[in-house]
Coordinates of C-alpha atoms in Angstrom, one line a residue:
Chain U
M663 CA 80.6 77.7 72.4
V664 CA 77.5 75.7 71.6
V665 CA 79.7 73.1 69.8
F666 CA 82.0 72.8 72.8
G667 CA 79.1 72.6 75.2
Q668 CA 77.6 69.8 73.3
F669 CA 80.9 68.0 73.2
L670 CA 81.2 68.3 77.0
E671 CA 77.7 67.0 77.5
V672 CA 78.3 64.0 75.3
L673 CA 81.7 63.3 76.9
I674 CA 80.4 63.6 80.5
G675 CA 77.3 61.5 79.7
G676 CA 79.5 58.9 78.1
L677 CA 82.0 58.7 80.9
L678 CA 79.3 58.3 83.5
A679 CA 77.5 55.6 81.4
G680 CA 80.9 54.0 81.2
V681 CA 81.2 53.8 84.9
L682 CA 78.0 51.8 85.0
Y683 CA 79.6 49.3 82.6
S684 CA 82.6 49.1 84.9
L685 CA 80.3 48.2 87.8
V686 CA 79.3 45.0 86.1
A687 CA 82.9 44.4 84.8
L688 CA 84.2 44.6 88.4
G689 CA 82.3 41.5 89.4
F690 CA 84.0 39.6 86.6
V691 CA 87.5 40.9 87.5
L692 CA 87.1 39.8 91.1
I693 CA 86.3 36.2 90.4
F694 CA 88.9 36.1 87.7
K695 CA 91.6 37.4 90.0
A696 CA 90.8 35.0 92.7
S697 CA 90.1 31.8 90.8
G698 CA 91.3 32.3 87.3
V699 CA 87.8 31.6 86.2
F700 CA 85.7 33.7 83.8
N701 CA 82.4 33.7 85.6
F702 CA 79.7 33.5 83.0
A703 CA 77.1 33.8 85.8
Q704 CA 77.9 37.4 86.7
G705 CA 75.0 38.8 84.7
A706 CA 72.6 36.2 86.2
M707 CA 73.8 37.3 89.7
V708 CA 72.9 40.9 88.9
L709 CA 69.4 39.7 88.0
L710 CA 69.1 37.6 91.2
A711 CA 70.3 40.5 93.4
G712 CA 68.0 43.0 91.7
L713 CA 65.0 40.7 91.9
A714 CA 65.6 39.9 95.6
L715 CA 65.9 43.6 96.4
V716 CA 63.0 44.9 94.4
R717 CA 60.5 42.2 95.3
S718 CA 61.3 42.4 99.1
L719 CA 61.0 46.2 98.9
D720 CA 57.6 46.0 97.2
F721 CA 56.5 43.4 99.7
M722 CA 57.4 45.5 102.7
V723 CA 56.2 48.9 101.3
A724 CA 52.8 47.3 100.5
R725 CA 52.5 46.3 104.1
G726 CA 53.2 49.8 105.4
V727 CA 56.9 49.5 106.3
P728 CA 58.4 53.0 106.1
V729 CA 60.4 53.4 102.8
W730 CA 63.8 54.0 104.4
A731 CA 63.4 50.9 106.7
A732 CA 62.3 48.9 103.7
I733 CA 65.3 49.9 101.7
V734 CA 67.7 49.0 104.5
L735 CA 66.0 45.6 105.1
G736 CA 65.7 45.0 101.4
L737 CA 69.4 45.5 100.9
V738 CA 70.2 43.2 103.9
F739 CA 67.8 40.5 102.5
A740 CA 69.3 40.7 99.0
G741 CA 72.8 40.6 100.6
L742 CA 71.8 37.5 102.5
I743 CA 70.5 35.9 99.3
M744 CA 73.8 36.5 97.6
A745 CA 75.6 35.0 100.6
I746 CA 73.5 31.9 100.4
S747 CA 74.1 31.6 96.6
A748 CA 77.8 32.1 97.1
W749 CA 77.8 29.2 99.6
L750 CA 75.8 27.0 97.3
I751 CA 78.0 27.8 94.3
E752 CA 81.2 27.0 96.3
R753 CA 79.7 23.8 97.8
F754 CA 78.1 22.3 94.7
V755 CA 79.5 24.0 91.6
V756 CA 83.2 25.1 91.9
G757 CA 84.2 23.4 95.2
P758 CA 84.3 19.9 93.8
L759 CA 86.5 21.2 90.9
V760 CA 89.5 22.3 92.9
N761 CA 92.7 21.6 90.9
Q762 CA 90.8 21.4 87.6
D763 CA 91.6 23.4 84.5
G764 CA 90.2 27.0 84.2
L765 CA 88.1 25.9 81.2
T766 CA 86.3 23.2 83.2
L767 CA 85.4 25.8 85.9
F768 CA 84.2 28.2 83.2
M769 CA 81.9 25.5 81.8
S770 CA 80.5 24.9 85.3
T771 CA 79.7 28.7 85.6
I772 CA 77.7 28.4 82.4
G773 CA 75.6 25.7 84.0
A774 CA 75.2 27.8 87.1
T775 CA 74.0 30.7 85.0
F776 CA 70.9 28.8 83.8
I777 CA 70.1 27.6 87.3
I778 CA 70.4 31.0 88.8
E779 CA 68.4 32.7 86.1
G780 CA 65.7 30.1 86.4
A781 CA 65.6 30.0 90.2
A782 CA 65.6 33.7 90.5
Q783 CA 62.6 34.1 88.2
L784 CA 60.8 31.1 89.7
I785 CA 61.1 32.5 93.2
F786 CA 60.8 36.3 92.6
G787 CA 58.7 36.5 89.4
S788 CA 59.6 37.3 85.8
D789 CA 58.0 40.7 85.1
V790 CA 59.7 44.1 84.8
Y791 CA 59.9 45.6 88.2
P792 CA 60.6 49.3 88.5
L793 CA 63.1 50.3 91.2
R794 CA 63.4 53.8 92.6
L795 CA 66.5 54.0 94.8
F796 CA 68.2 57.0 93.2
P797 CA 66.9 60.2 91.6
T798 CA 66.4 59.9 87.9
D799 CA 66.1 63.5 86.9
A800 CA 68.9 65.6 85.6
W801 CA 71.0 68.6 86.4
F802 CA 71.7 71.5 84.0
L803 CA 75.2 72.7 84.8
F804 CA 77.1 75.9 83.6
E805 CA 73.9 77.5 82.2
S806 CA 75.7 80.8 82.2
A807 CA 78.6 79.6 80.1
F808 CA 76.6 77.4 77.6
P809 CA 73.1 78.1 76.3
G810 CA 70.9 75.5 77.8
G811 CA 73.6 74.3 80.1
I812 CA 75.1 70.8 80.2
L813 CA 72.7 68.0 81.0
V814 CA 74.0 65.5 83.5
N815 CA 71.9 62.6 84.8
K816 CA 71.8 62.4 88.6
L817 CA 71.6 58.6 88.5
D818 CA 74.8 58.5 86.5
V819 CA 76.5 60.6 89.0
W820 CA 75.3 58.4 91.8
G821 CA 76.6 55.4 89.9
G822 CA 80.0 57.1 89.5
L823 CA 80.2 57.8 93.2
I824 CA 79.3 54.3 94.2
A825 CA 81.8 52.8 91.7
G826 CA 84.5 55.0 93.1
I827 CA 83.9 53.9 96.7
L828 CA 83.7 50.3 95.6
V829 CA 87.0 50.4 93.7
T830 CA 88.8 52.0 96.6
G831 CA 87.5 49.4 99.0
L832 CA 88.4 46.5 96.7
A833 CA 91.9 47.8 95.9
I834 CA 92.6 48.0 99.6
F835 CA 91.2 44.6 100.1
F836 CA 93.3 43.0 97.4
Q837 CA 96.6 44.8 98.1
K838 CA 96.7 45.3 101.8
T839 CA 95.1 42.3 103.4
K840 CA 96.4 38.8 103.9
T841 CA 93.1 37.5 102.5
G842 CA 93.8 39.5 99.4
R843 CA 97.2 37.9 99.1
A844 CA 95.6 34.5 99.7
L845 CA 93.1 35.2 96.9
R846 CA 95.9 36.0 94.4
A847 CA 97.7 32.9 95.5
V848 CA 94.7 30.7 94.9
A849 CA 94.2 32.2 91.4
D850 CA 97.8 31.3 90.5
D851 CA 98.0 27.7 91.8
H852 CA 95.4 25.7 93.8
A853 CA 97.8 23.0 94.9
A854 CA 100.5 25.4 96.0
A855 CA 98.0 27.5 97.9
Q856 CA 96.7 24.5 99.7
S857 CA 100.2 23.4 100.6
V858 CA 100.9 26.7 102.5
G859 CA 97.7 26.3 104.4
I860 CA 95.2 28.5 102.5
P861 CA 91.7 27.0 102.9
I862 CA 90.5 27.1 99.3
S863 CA 86.8 26.6 100.0
W864 CA 86.7 29.5 102.4
I865 CA 88.6 31.8 100.0
W866 CA 86.2 30.8 97.2
F867 CA 83.2 31.5 99.4
V868 CA 84.6 35.0 100.1
V869 CA 85.2 35.6 96.4
W870 CA 81.7 34.6 95.3
L871 CA 80.2 36.6 98.2
V872 CA 82.1 39.8 97.2
A873 CA 81.2 39.3 93.5
G874 CA 77.6 38.8 94.7
L875 CA 77.7 42.0 96.6
V876 CA 79.2 43.9 93.7
A877 CA 76.3 42.4 91.6
L878 CA 73.9 43.8 94.1
V879 CA 75.4 47.3 93.8
A880 CA 75.3 47.0 90.0
A881 CA 71.6 45.9 90.3
T882 CA 70.7 49.0 92.4
V883 CA 72.0 51.3 89.8
W884 CA 71.0 49.4 86.6
G885 CA 67.7 48.4 88.1
T886 CA 66.9 52.1 88.7
K887 CA 67.9 52.9 85.1
L888 CA 66.2 50.0 83.2
G889 CA 63.9 48.4 85.8
V890 CA 64.7 45.0 87.1
Q891 CA 64.1 42.6 84.3
F892 CA 65.6 39.6 82.5
S893 CA 67.4 41.7 79.9
I894 CA 69.7 43.0 82.7
T895 CA 71.6 39.7 82.3
F896 CA 72.7 40.9 78.9
L897 CA 74.8 43.5 80.7
A898 CA 77.4 40.8 80.9
L899 CA 77.9 41.1 77.2
K900 CA 78.7 44.7 77.5
A901 CA 81.1 44.0 80.3
L902 CA 83.1 41.6 78.1
P903 CA 84.7 44.4 75.9
V904 CA 85.4 46.4 79.0
L905 CA 87.4 43.5 80.4
I906 CA 89.3 42.9 77.2
I907 CA 90.3 46.5 77.1
G908 CA 91.1 46.9 80.7
G909 CA 92.6 43.5 81.3
F910 CA 90.9 40.6 83.1
T911 CA 93.0 40.9 86.2
S912 CA 92.9 44.7 86.9
V913 CA 90.4 46.5 89.1
P914 CA 91.5 49.9 87.8
G915 CA 91.5 48.4 84.3
A916 CA 87.8 47.6 84.6
I917 CA 87.2 51.3 85.4
V918 CA 89.3 52.7 82.6
G919 CA 87.9 50.2 80.1
G920 CA 84.4 51.2 81.1
L921 CA 85.2 54.9 80.7
L922 CA 86.9 54.4 77.3
I923 CA 83.9 52.5 76.0
G924 CA 81.3 54.7 77.5
A925 CA 82.9 57.9 76.2
G926 CA 84.0 56.4 72.9
E927 CA 80.6 55.0 71.9
K928 CA 78.7 58.2 72.8
L929 CA 81.2 60.4 71.0
A930 CA 81.3 58.1 68.0
E931 CA 77.5 58.0 67.9
V932 CA 77.2 61.8 67.9
Y933 CA 80.1 62.8 65.7
L934 CA 80.5 59.8 63.4
G935 CA 76.9 58.7 63.3
P936 CA 75.7 61.2 60.8
F937 CA 78.4 60.1 58.3
I938 CA 78.3 56.3 58.6
G939 CA 74.7 55.9 59.5
G940 CA 74.1 55.7 63.3
G941 CA 73.7 52.7 65.5
I942 CA 77.4 52.9 66.4
E943 CA 76.7 52.5 70.1
Y944 CA 75.8 48.8 69.5
W945 CA 79.0 47.7 68.0
F946 CA 81.6 50.3 68.9
A947 CA 82.7 48.5 72.1
Y948 CA 83.4 45.3 70.4
V949 CA 85.5 46.8 67.6
L950 CA 87.5 48.8 70.2
A951 CA 88.0 45.5 72.1
L952 CA 89.2 43.8 68.9
A953 CA 91.7 46.6 68.3
V954 CA 93.1 46.2 71.8
L955 CA 93.3 42.4 71.4
L956 CA 95.5 42.9 68.3
A957 CA 97.8 45.4 70.0
R958 CA 97.9 44.2 73.6
P959 CA 96.3 40.8 74.3
Q960 CA 96.5 41.1 78.0
G961 CA 94.6 44.4 78.0
L962 CA 95.8 47.9 79.0
F963 CA 96.3 47.0 82.7
G964 CA 96.5 43.2 82.7
E965 CA 99.4 41.4 84.1
R966 CA 102.0 40.6 81.5
I967 CA 101.6 37.0 80.5
I968 CA 104.8 35.3 81.5
E969 CA 105.5 31.9 80.0
R970 CA 108.9 30.2 80.2
I971 CA 109.3 27.5 77.7
Chain Z
M590 CA 73.2 -0.4 125.9
K591 CA 76.3 1.8 125.8
A592 CA 77.4 3.2 122.5
D593 CA 80.9 2.2 121.4
V594 CA 83.4 4.5 123.0
K595 CA 86.1 5.3 120.6
P596 CA 89.6 4.9 122.0
K597 CA 91.2 8.3 122.7
P598 CA 94.2 9.2 120.7
V599 CA 97.4 8.1 122.3
I600 CA 99.6 11.0 123.5
A601 CA 98.7 14.1 121.6
G602 CA 102.4 14.6 121.5
Q603 CA 103.2 18.2 120.6
G604 CA 106.9 17.9 121.3
V605 CA 108.5 15.0 119.6
D606 CA 112.1 14.4 120.8
A607 CA 114.9 14.1 118.3
G608 CA 115.2 10.5 117.1
E609 CA 111.6 9.6 117.9
V610 CA 109.1 8.8 115.2
L611 CA 107.6 12.0 113.9
L612 CA 105.4 10.4 111.2
A613 CA 104.6 6.8 110.6
V614 CA 103.0 5.3 107.5
Q615 CA 101.5 1.9 108.1
N616 CA 100.2 -0.5 105.4
V617 CA 99.1 2.4 103.2
S618 CA 97.5 1.5 99.8
L619 CA 96.3 4.0 97.2
S620 CA 94.8 3.3 93.8
F621 CA 93.3 5.4 91.1
G622 CA 90.6 3.3 89.4
G623 CA 92.5 0.2 88.4
V624 CA 96.0 1.7 88.9
R625 CA 97.5 0.7 92.2
A626 CA 99.9 3.6 92.9
I627 CA 100.9 2.5 96.4
R628 CA 100.6 -1.1 97.7
N629 CA 100.8 -1.8 101.4
V630 CA 103.7 0.5 102.2
S631 CA 105.0 1.1 105.7
F632 CA 107.9 3.3 106.9
D633 CA 108.6 6.0 109.4
I634 CA 110.3 9.4 109.5
R635 CA 112.2 10.2 112.7
K636 CA 112.5 13.7 114.2
G637 CA 115.5 15.5 112.9
E638 CA 116.5 13.2 110.2
I639 CA 116.8 13.6 106.4
R640 CA 114.8 10.7 104.9
A641 CA 115.0 10.0 101.2
I642 CA 112.4 8.3 99.2
I643 CA 113.8 6.9 96.0
G644 CA 112.8 4.6 93.2
P645 CA 112.4 4.5 89.4
N646 CA 109.9 6.7 87.6
G647 CA 106.3 5.8 88.4
A648 CA 107.3 4.0 91.6
G649 CA 104.8 6.0 93.6
K650 CA 107.1 8.5 95.3
T651 CA 105.2 11.7 94.6
S652 CA 101.9 9.9 95.4
M653 CA 103.4 9.0 98.8
L654 CA 104.2 12.7 99.5
N655 CA 100.7 13.6 98.4
V656 CA 99.3 11.1 100.9
I657 CA 101.4 12.6 103.6
N658 CA 100.4 16.2 103.1
G659 CA 96.7 15.3 102.4
F660 CA 96.3 15.8 98.7
Y661 CA 95.4 12.1 98.3
H662 CA 93.5 10.0 100.8
P663 CA 94.7 6.4 100.9
Q664 CA 92.0 3.7 100.6
E665 CA 93.8 1.6 103.2
G666 CA 96.3 2.1 106.0
V667 CA 97.0 4.4 108.9
I668 CA 99.1 7.5 109.1
T669 CA 100.4 8.6 112.6
Y670 CA 101.7 12.1 112.9
K671 CA 103.2 13.3 116.2
G672 CA 101.8 10.3 118.0
R673 CA 98.2 10.9 116.8
Q674 CA 96.4 8.8 114.2
R675 CA 95.2 10.9 111.3
S676 CA 92.1 10.4 109.4
A677 CA 91.5 11.8 105.9
M678 CA 92.9 15.3 106.1
R679 CA 92.7 18.3 103.9
P680 CA 96.0 19.8 102.8
H681 CA 95.5 23.2 104.5
I682 CA 95.0 21.3 107.8
A683 CA 98.2 19.3 107.3
A684 CA 99.9 22.7 106.7
S685 CA 98.5 24.1 109.9
Q686 CA 99.9 21.1 111.7
G687 CA 103.4 21.8 110.5
I688 CA 103.8 19.9 107.2
A689 CA 105.2 22.0 104.4
R690 CA 106.3 20.9 100.9
T691 CA 107.7 21.8 97.5
F692 CA 106.6 20.4 94.2
Q693 CA 108.2 18.5 91.4
N694 CA 107.3 21.0 88.8
V695 CA 107.7 24.2 90.8
A696 CA 104.3 25.5 91.9
L697 CA 104.8 29.1 92.6
F698 CA 102.4 32.0 92.3
K699 CA 103.9 33.2 89.0
G700 CA 102.4 36.7 88.9
M701 CA 103.7 37.6 92.4
S702 CA 107.1 38.8 93.5
T703 CA 109.6 36.6 95.3
L704 CA 108.8 38.5 98.5
D705 CA 105.0 38.0 98.2
N706 CA 105.4 34.3 97.3
I707 CA 107.4 33.7 100.5
M708 CA 104.9 35.9 102.5
T709 CA 102.1 33.5 101.5
G710 CA 104.0 31.0 103.6
R711 CA 103.2 33.1 106.7
T712 CA 99.4 33.0 106.0
L713 CA 98.8 30.6 108.9
K714 CA 100.9 32.6 111.3
M715 CA 99.1 35.8 110.8
R716 CA 96.4 36.4 113.3
R717 CA 94.9 39.8 112.8
G718 CA 91.6 40.0 111.0
L719 CA 90.7 41.3 107.6
L720 CA 89.5 44.7 108.7
A721 CA 92.6 45.4 110.7
H722 CA 94.8 44.6 107.8
A723 CA 92.7 46.7 105.4
L724 CA 93.0 49.7 107.7
H725 CA 96.7 48.9 108.3
F726 CA 96.7 50.2 111.8
G727 CA 98.5 49.4 115.1
P728 CA 98.7 45.7 115.8
A729 CA 98.1 44.6 112.2
K730 CA 100.9 46.9 111.0
R731 CA 103.3 45.5 113.6
E732 CA 102.3 42.0 112.7
E733 CA 103.0 42.6 109.0
I734 CA 106.4 44.1 109.9
R735 CA 107.3 41.1 112.2
H736 CA 106.4 38.7 109.4
R737 CA 108.3 40.7 106.9
A738 CA 111.4 40.4 109.1
A739 CA 111.1 36.7 109.3
V740 CA 110.7 36.5 105.5
E741 CA 113.7 38.8 104.9
H742 CA 115.8 36.4 107.1
I743 CA 114.8 33.5 104.9
I744 CA 115.6 35.5 101.8
D745 CA 119.1 36.3 103.1
F746 CA 119.7 32.7 104.1
L747 CA 118.7 31.4 100.6
E748 CA 120.8 34.2 99.0
I749 CA 118.0 35.5 96.8
A750 CA 118.0 39.1 98.0
H751 CA 118.8 40.3 94.5
I752 CA 115.5 38.9 93.2
R753 CA 113.3 40.1 96.1
K754 CA 111.0 42.2 94.0
A755 CA 111.1 40.2 90.7
P756 CA 108.0 38.4 89.5
V757 CA 108.9 34.8 90.0
G758 CA 107.6 33.7 86.6
K759 CA 110.5 35.4 85.0
L760 CA 113.2 33.7 87.1
P761 CA 115.4 30.9 85.9
Y762 CA 114.4 27.4 87.1
G763 CA 117.1 27.0 89.7
L764 CA 116.1 30.2 91.4
Q765 CA 112.4 29.3 91.3
K766 CA 113.2 26.1 93.2
R767 CA 114.9 28.2 95.8
V768 CA 112.0 30.6 96.1
E769 CA 109.7 27.6 96.6
L770 CA 111.9 26.3 99.3
G771 CA 111.8 29.7 100.9
R772 CA 108.0 29.7 100.9
A773 CA 107.9 26.3 102.6
L774 CA 110.5 27.5 105.2
A775 CA 108.4 30.6 105.9
M776 CA 105.8 28.2 107.4
E777 CA 108.4 27.1 110.0
P778 CA 107.4 23.5 109.4
E779 CA 108.2 20.6 111.6
L780 CA 108.2 18.2 108.6
L781 CA 109.4 19.5 105.2
L782 CA 108.6 17.4 102.1
L783 CA 110.8 18.1 99.1
D784 CA 109.8 16.7 95.8
E785 CA 112.9 16.5 93.6
P786 CA 114.5 19.7 94.9
M787 CA 117.4 19.4 92.5
A788 CA 115.7 18.3 89.3
G789 CA 117.1 20.2 86.3
M790 CA 119.9 21.9 88.2
N791 CA 123.6 22.1 87.3
L792 CA 126.3 20.8 89.6
E793 CA 126.9 24.2 91.3
E794 CA 123.2 24.7 91.9
K795 CA 122.9 21.2 93.4
Q796 CA 125.7 21.9 95.8
D797 CA 124.0 25.1 96.9
M798 CA 120.7 23.3 97.4
S799 CA 122.4 20.5 99.3
R800 CA 124.0 23.1 101.6
F801 CA 120.6 24.8 102.2
I802 CA 118.9 21.5 103.0
L803 CA 121.6 20.5 105.5
T804 CA 121.5 23.9 107.2
V805 CA 117.7 23.8 107.4
R806 CA 117.9 20.5 109.3
D807 CA 120.8 21.5 111.5
A808 CA 119.9 25.1 112.3
F809 CA 116.1 24.9 112.4
N810 CA 115.9 21.3 113.5
T811 CA 113.4 20.6 110.7
T812 CA 112.7 17.0 109.8
I813 CA 113.0 16.5 106.0
A814 CA 111.7 13.9 103.6
L815 CA 112.9 14.2 100.1
I816 CA 112.5 12.6 96.7
E817 CA 115.6 12.7 94.5
H818 CA 116.9 11.0 91.5
D819 CA 120.5 12.0 91.8
M820 CA 122.0 9.1 93.7
G821 CA 125.1 11.0 94.7
V822 CA 123.0 13.6 96.4
V823 CA 120.8 11.0 98.1
M824 CA 123.7 9.1 99.5
D825 CA 125.5 12.2 100.7
L826 CA 122.5 13.9 102.3
S827 CA 120.2 11.4 103.7
D828 CA 120.3 9.5 107.0
R829 CA 117.9 6.7 105.9
V830 CA 116.5 5.8 102.5
V831 CA 113.3 4.0 101.6
V832 CA 113.1 2.5 98.1
L833 CA 109.8 2.1 96.2
D834 CA 109.2 0.2 93.0
Y835 CA 105.9 -0.3 91.3
G836 CA 104.2 1.1 94.4
Q837 CA 105.8 -1.4 96.8
K838 CA 108.6 -0.9 99.3
I839 CA 111.6 -3.0 98.3
A840 CA 114.2 -1.7 100.7
D841 CA 114.6 0.5 103.7
G842 CA 117.8 1.4 105.6
T843 CA 121.0 3.5 105.6
P844 CA 122.3 4.7 102.2
A845 CA 125.1 2.0 102.4
E846 CA 122.6 -0.8 103.2
V847 CA 120.3 0.3 100.4
Q848 CA 123.1 0.6 97.9
G849 CA 124.1 -3.0 98.3
N850 CA 120.6 -4.4 98.2
Q851 CA 120.0 -6.8 95.3
A852 CA 116.3 -5.8 94.9
V853 CA 117.3 -2.2 94.5
I854 CA 120.0 -2.9 92.0
D855 CA 117.5 -5.0 90.0
A856 CA 114.8 -2.3 90.1
Y857 CA 117.2 0.3 88.8
L858 CA 119.1 -1.8 86.3
G859 CA 116.4 -4.1 85.3
V860 CA 116.5 -7.9 85.6
A861 CA 116.0 -10.7 83.2
H862 CA 112.7 -12.4 83.8

């Protein structure tokens, strides 16, 4: 019973941690679906959103604004910052590159990354700022069935809930709205999309705005977990294997990829660690991604790559 | 001192009668760096006609279409559409004013089904907002159904009902061309630009496509400008033909007039210099 209890605890903890990876991966999927661009700047956007939120919160709380009001205003402020940066990115980075190759756009997002990282820290500061939006203590479940119960982090549960709501909303947005269809059209072919009257600049603004808001959501959860700091940008590296496993074009894929990696790396750490010497968490995701690449290059949920020759 | 008053646009003609000029291109020049793709070309397209643009490879035909639907902005010249002079215009604005087109190398949304591809042609006609569509209630639902009906009508007309749900990337070339025509028709355009609608087709497919083009003009009263290399098709379909060579207009007239024109014969067969 103890063995099974431990297994459950590791599995649940892993799955919930995986959801947090998915949160970051979602931002990538959105941009990729709508513009065919791998957005290198997603990690930097999480940092920007987190800094804008935590610094405005601290500012207001220090001046005696009630905490609940400060949180609401802080979220609005950070959302506004993401809207402005979405507009700037569309106007000055990707907008002038309509009808260019995906690789050209990818390079431009690398440039945007450095500017966003630099500007964010210049404006909001570069220390580690603690964020307390969600409870960080733990529950102990099923204490009657398992000695000591099963430890579940409350923050991880919050993260899971938020990710669930986000995915439902995004799935409806992409599948059921004409804007969603326009987004998919733009991703496939810029010129054709323009010719049927889809205004690309507006669509791209919407895409970057939504990706910015997803970054803000990721920042609230990850910021509470790690504190808002520069290393939050490295989350992007953990999102990459999630995307490879789930498929770059699939919202559900980002979730399943995150779950597989989260659960896989924790289970491997606990059960394989003692035999091959620990530290598995750090490389497990990448090896798993490599295996998927060999078997199914488009990812588990990616659209089949169709190429007529 | 009074500021210069710009002359108001002449007749903002919404309804252009059959036989009147729908679109006029005057003294248009377009160059890319040192390459002069179009040199001082003028011609017009009249309401309800099928107007062919022909010429050897590299004559500037596709560039001309790109100028008309706003992908390219000419350095010189004036374009008048429905009686109104047009300044540099973005393609999605041209689309909203009733100019639809197909592409030389088929530009479809490969991952989407035939149905979804043609539905994108209705983008401009859909009025309900994002939220209404997301919730899929009342008016938004009725709107979606109304547009689906229009699209199904087009699908029946083009005889592509059997591939309605198929991802277009998997379809043979001839069918892709048809889907692309369907997407343009879904916009209910006033002016339809077709860039080599029959390239790479066999005889039977060409006959089908010719039939569709003629029906579109006769049944929907759509004005059509098309680029085509198959001279048989051009002579059969078109009312008037404009011939370009090295970016310049070398002939303009009925198919019979153009066929007998010495400059055209020289351009196609080459001439000893």
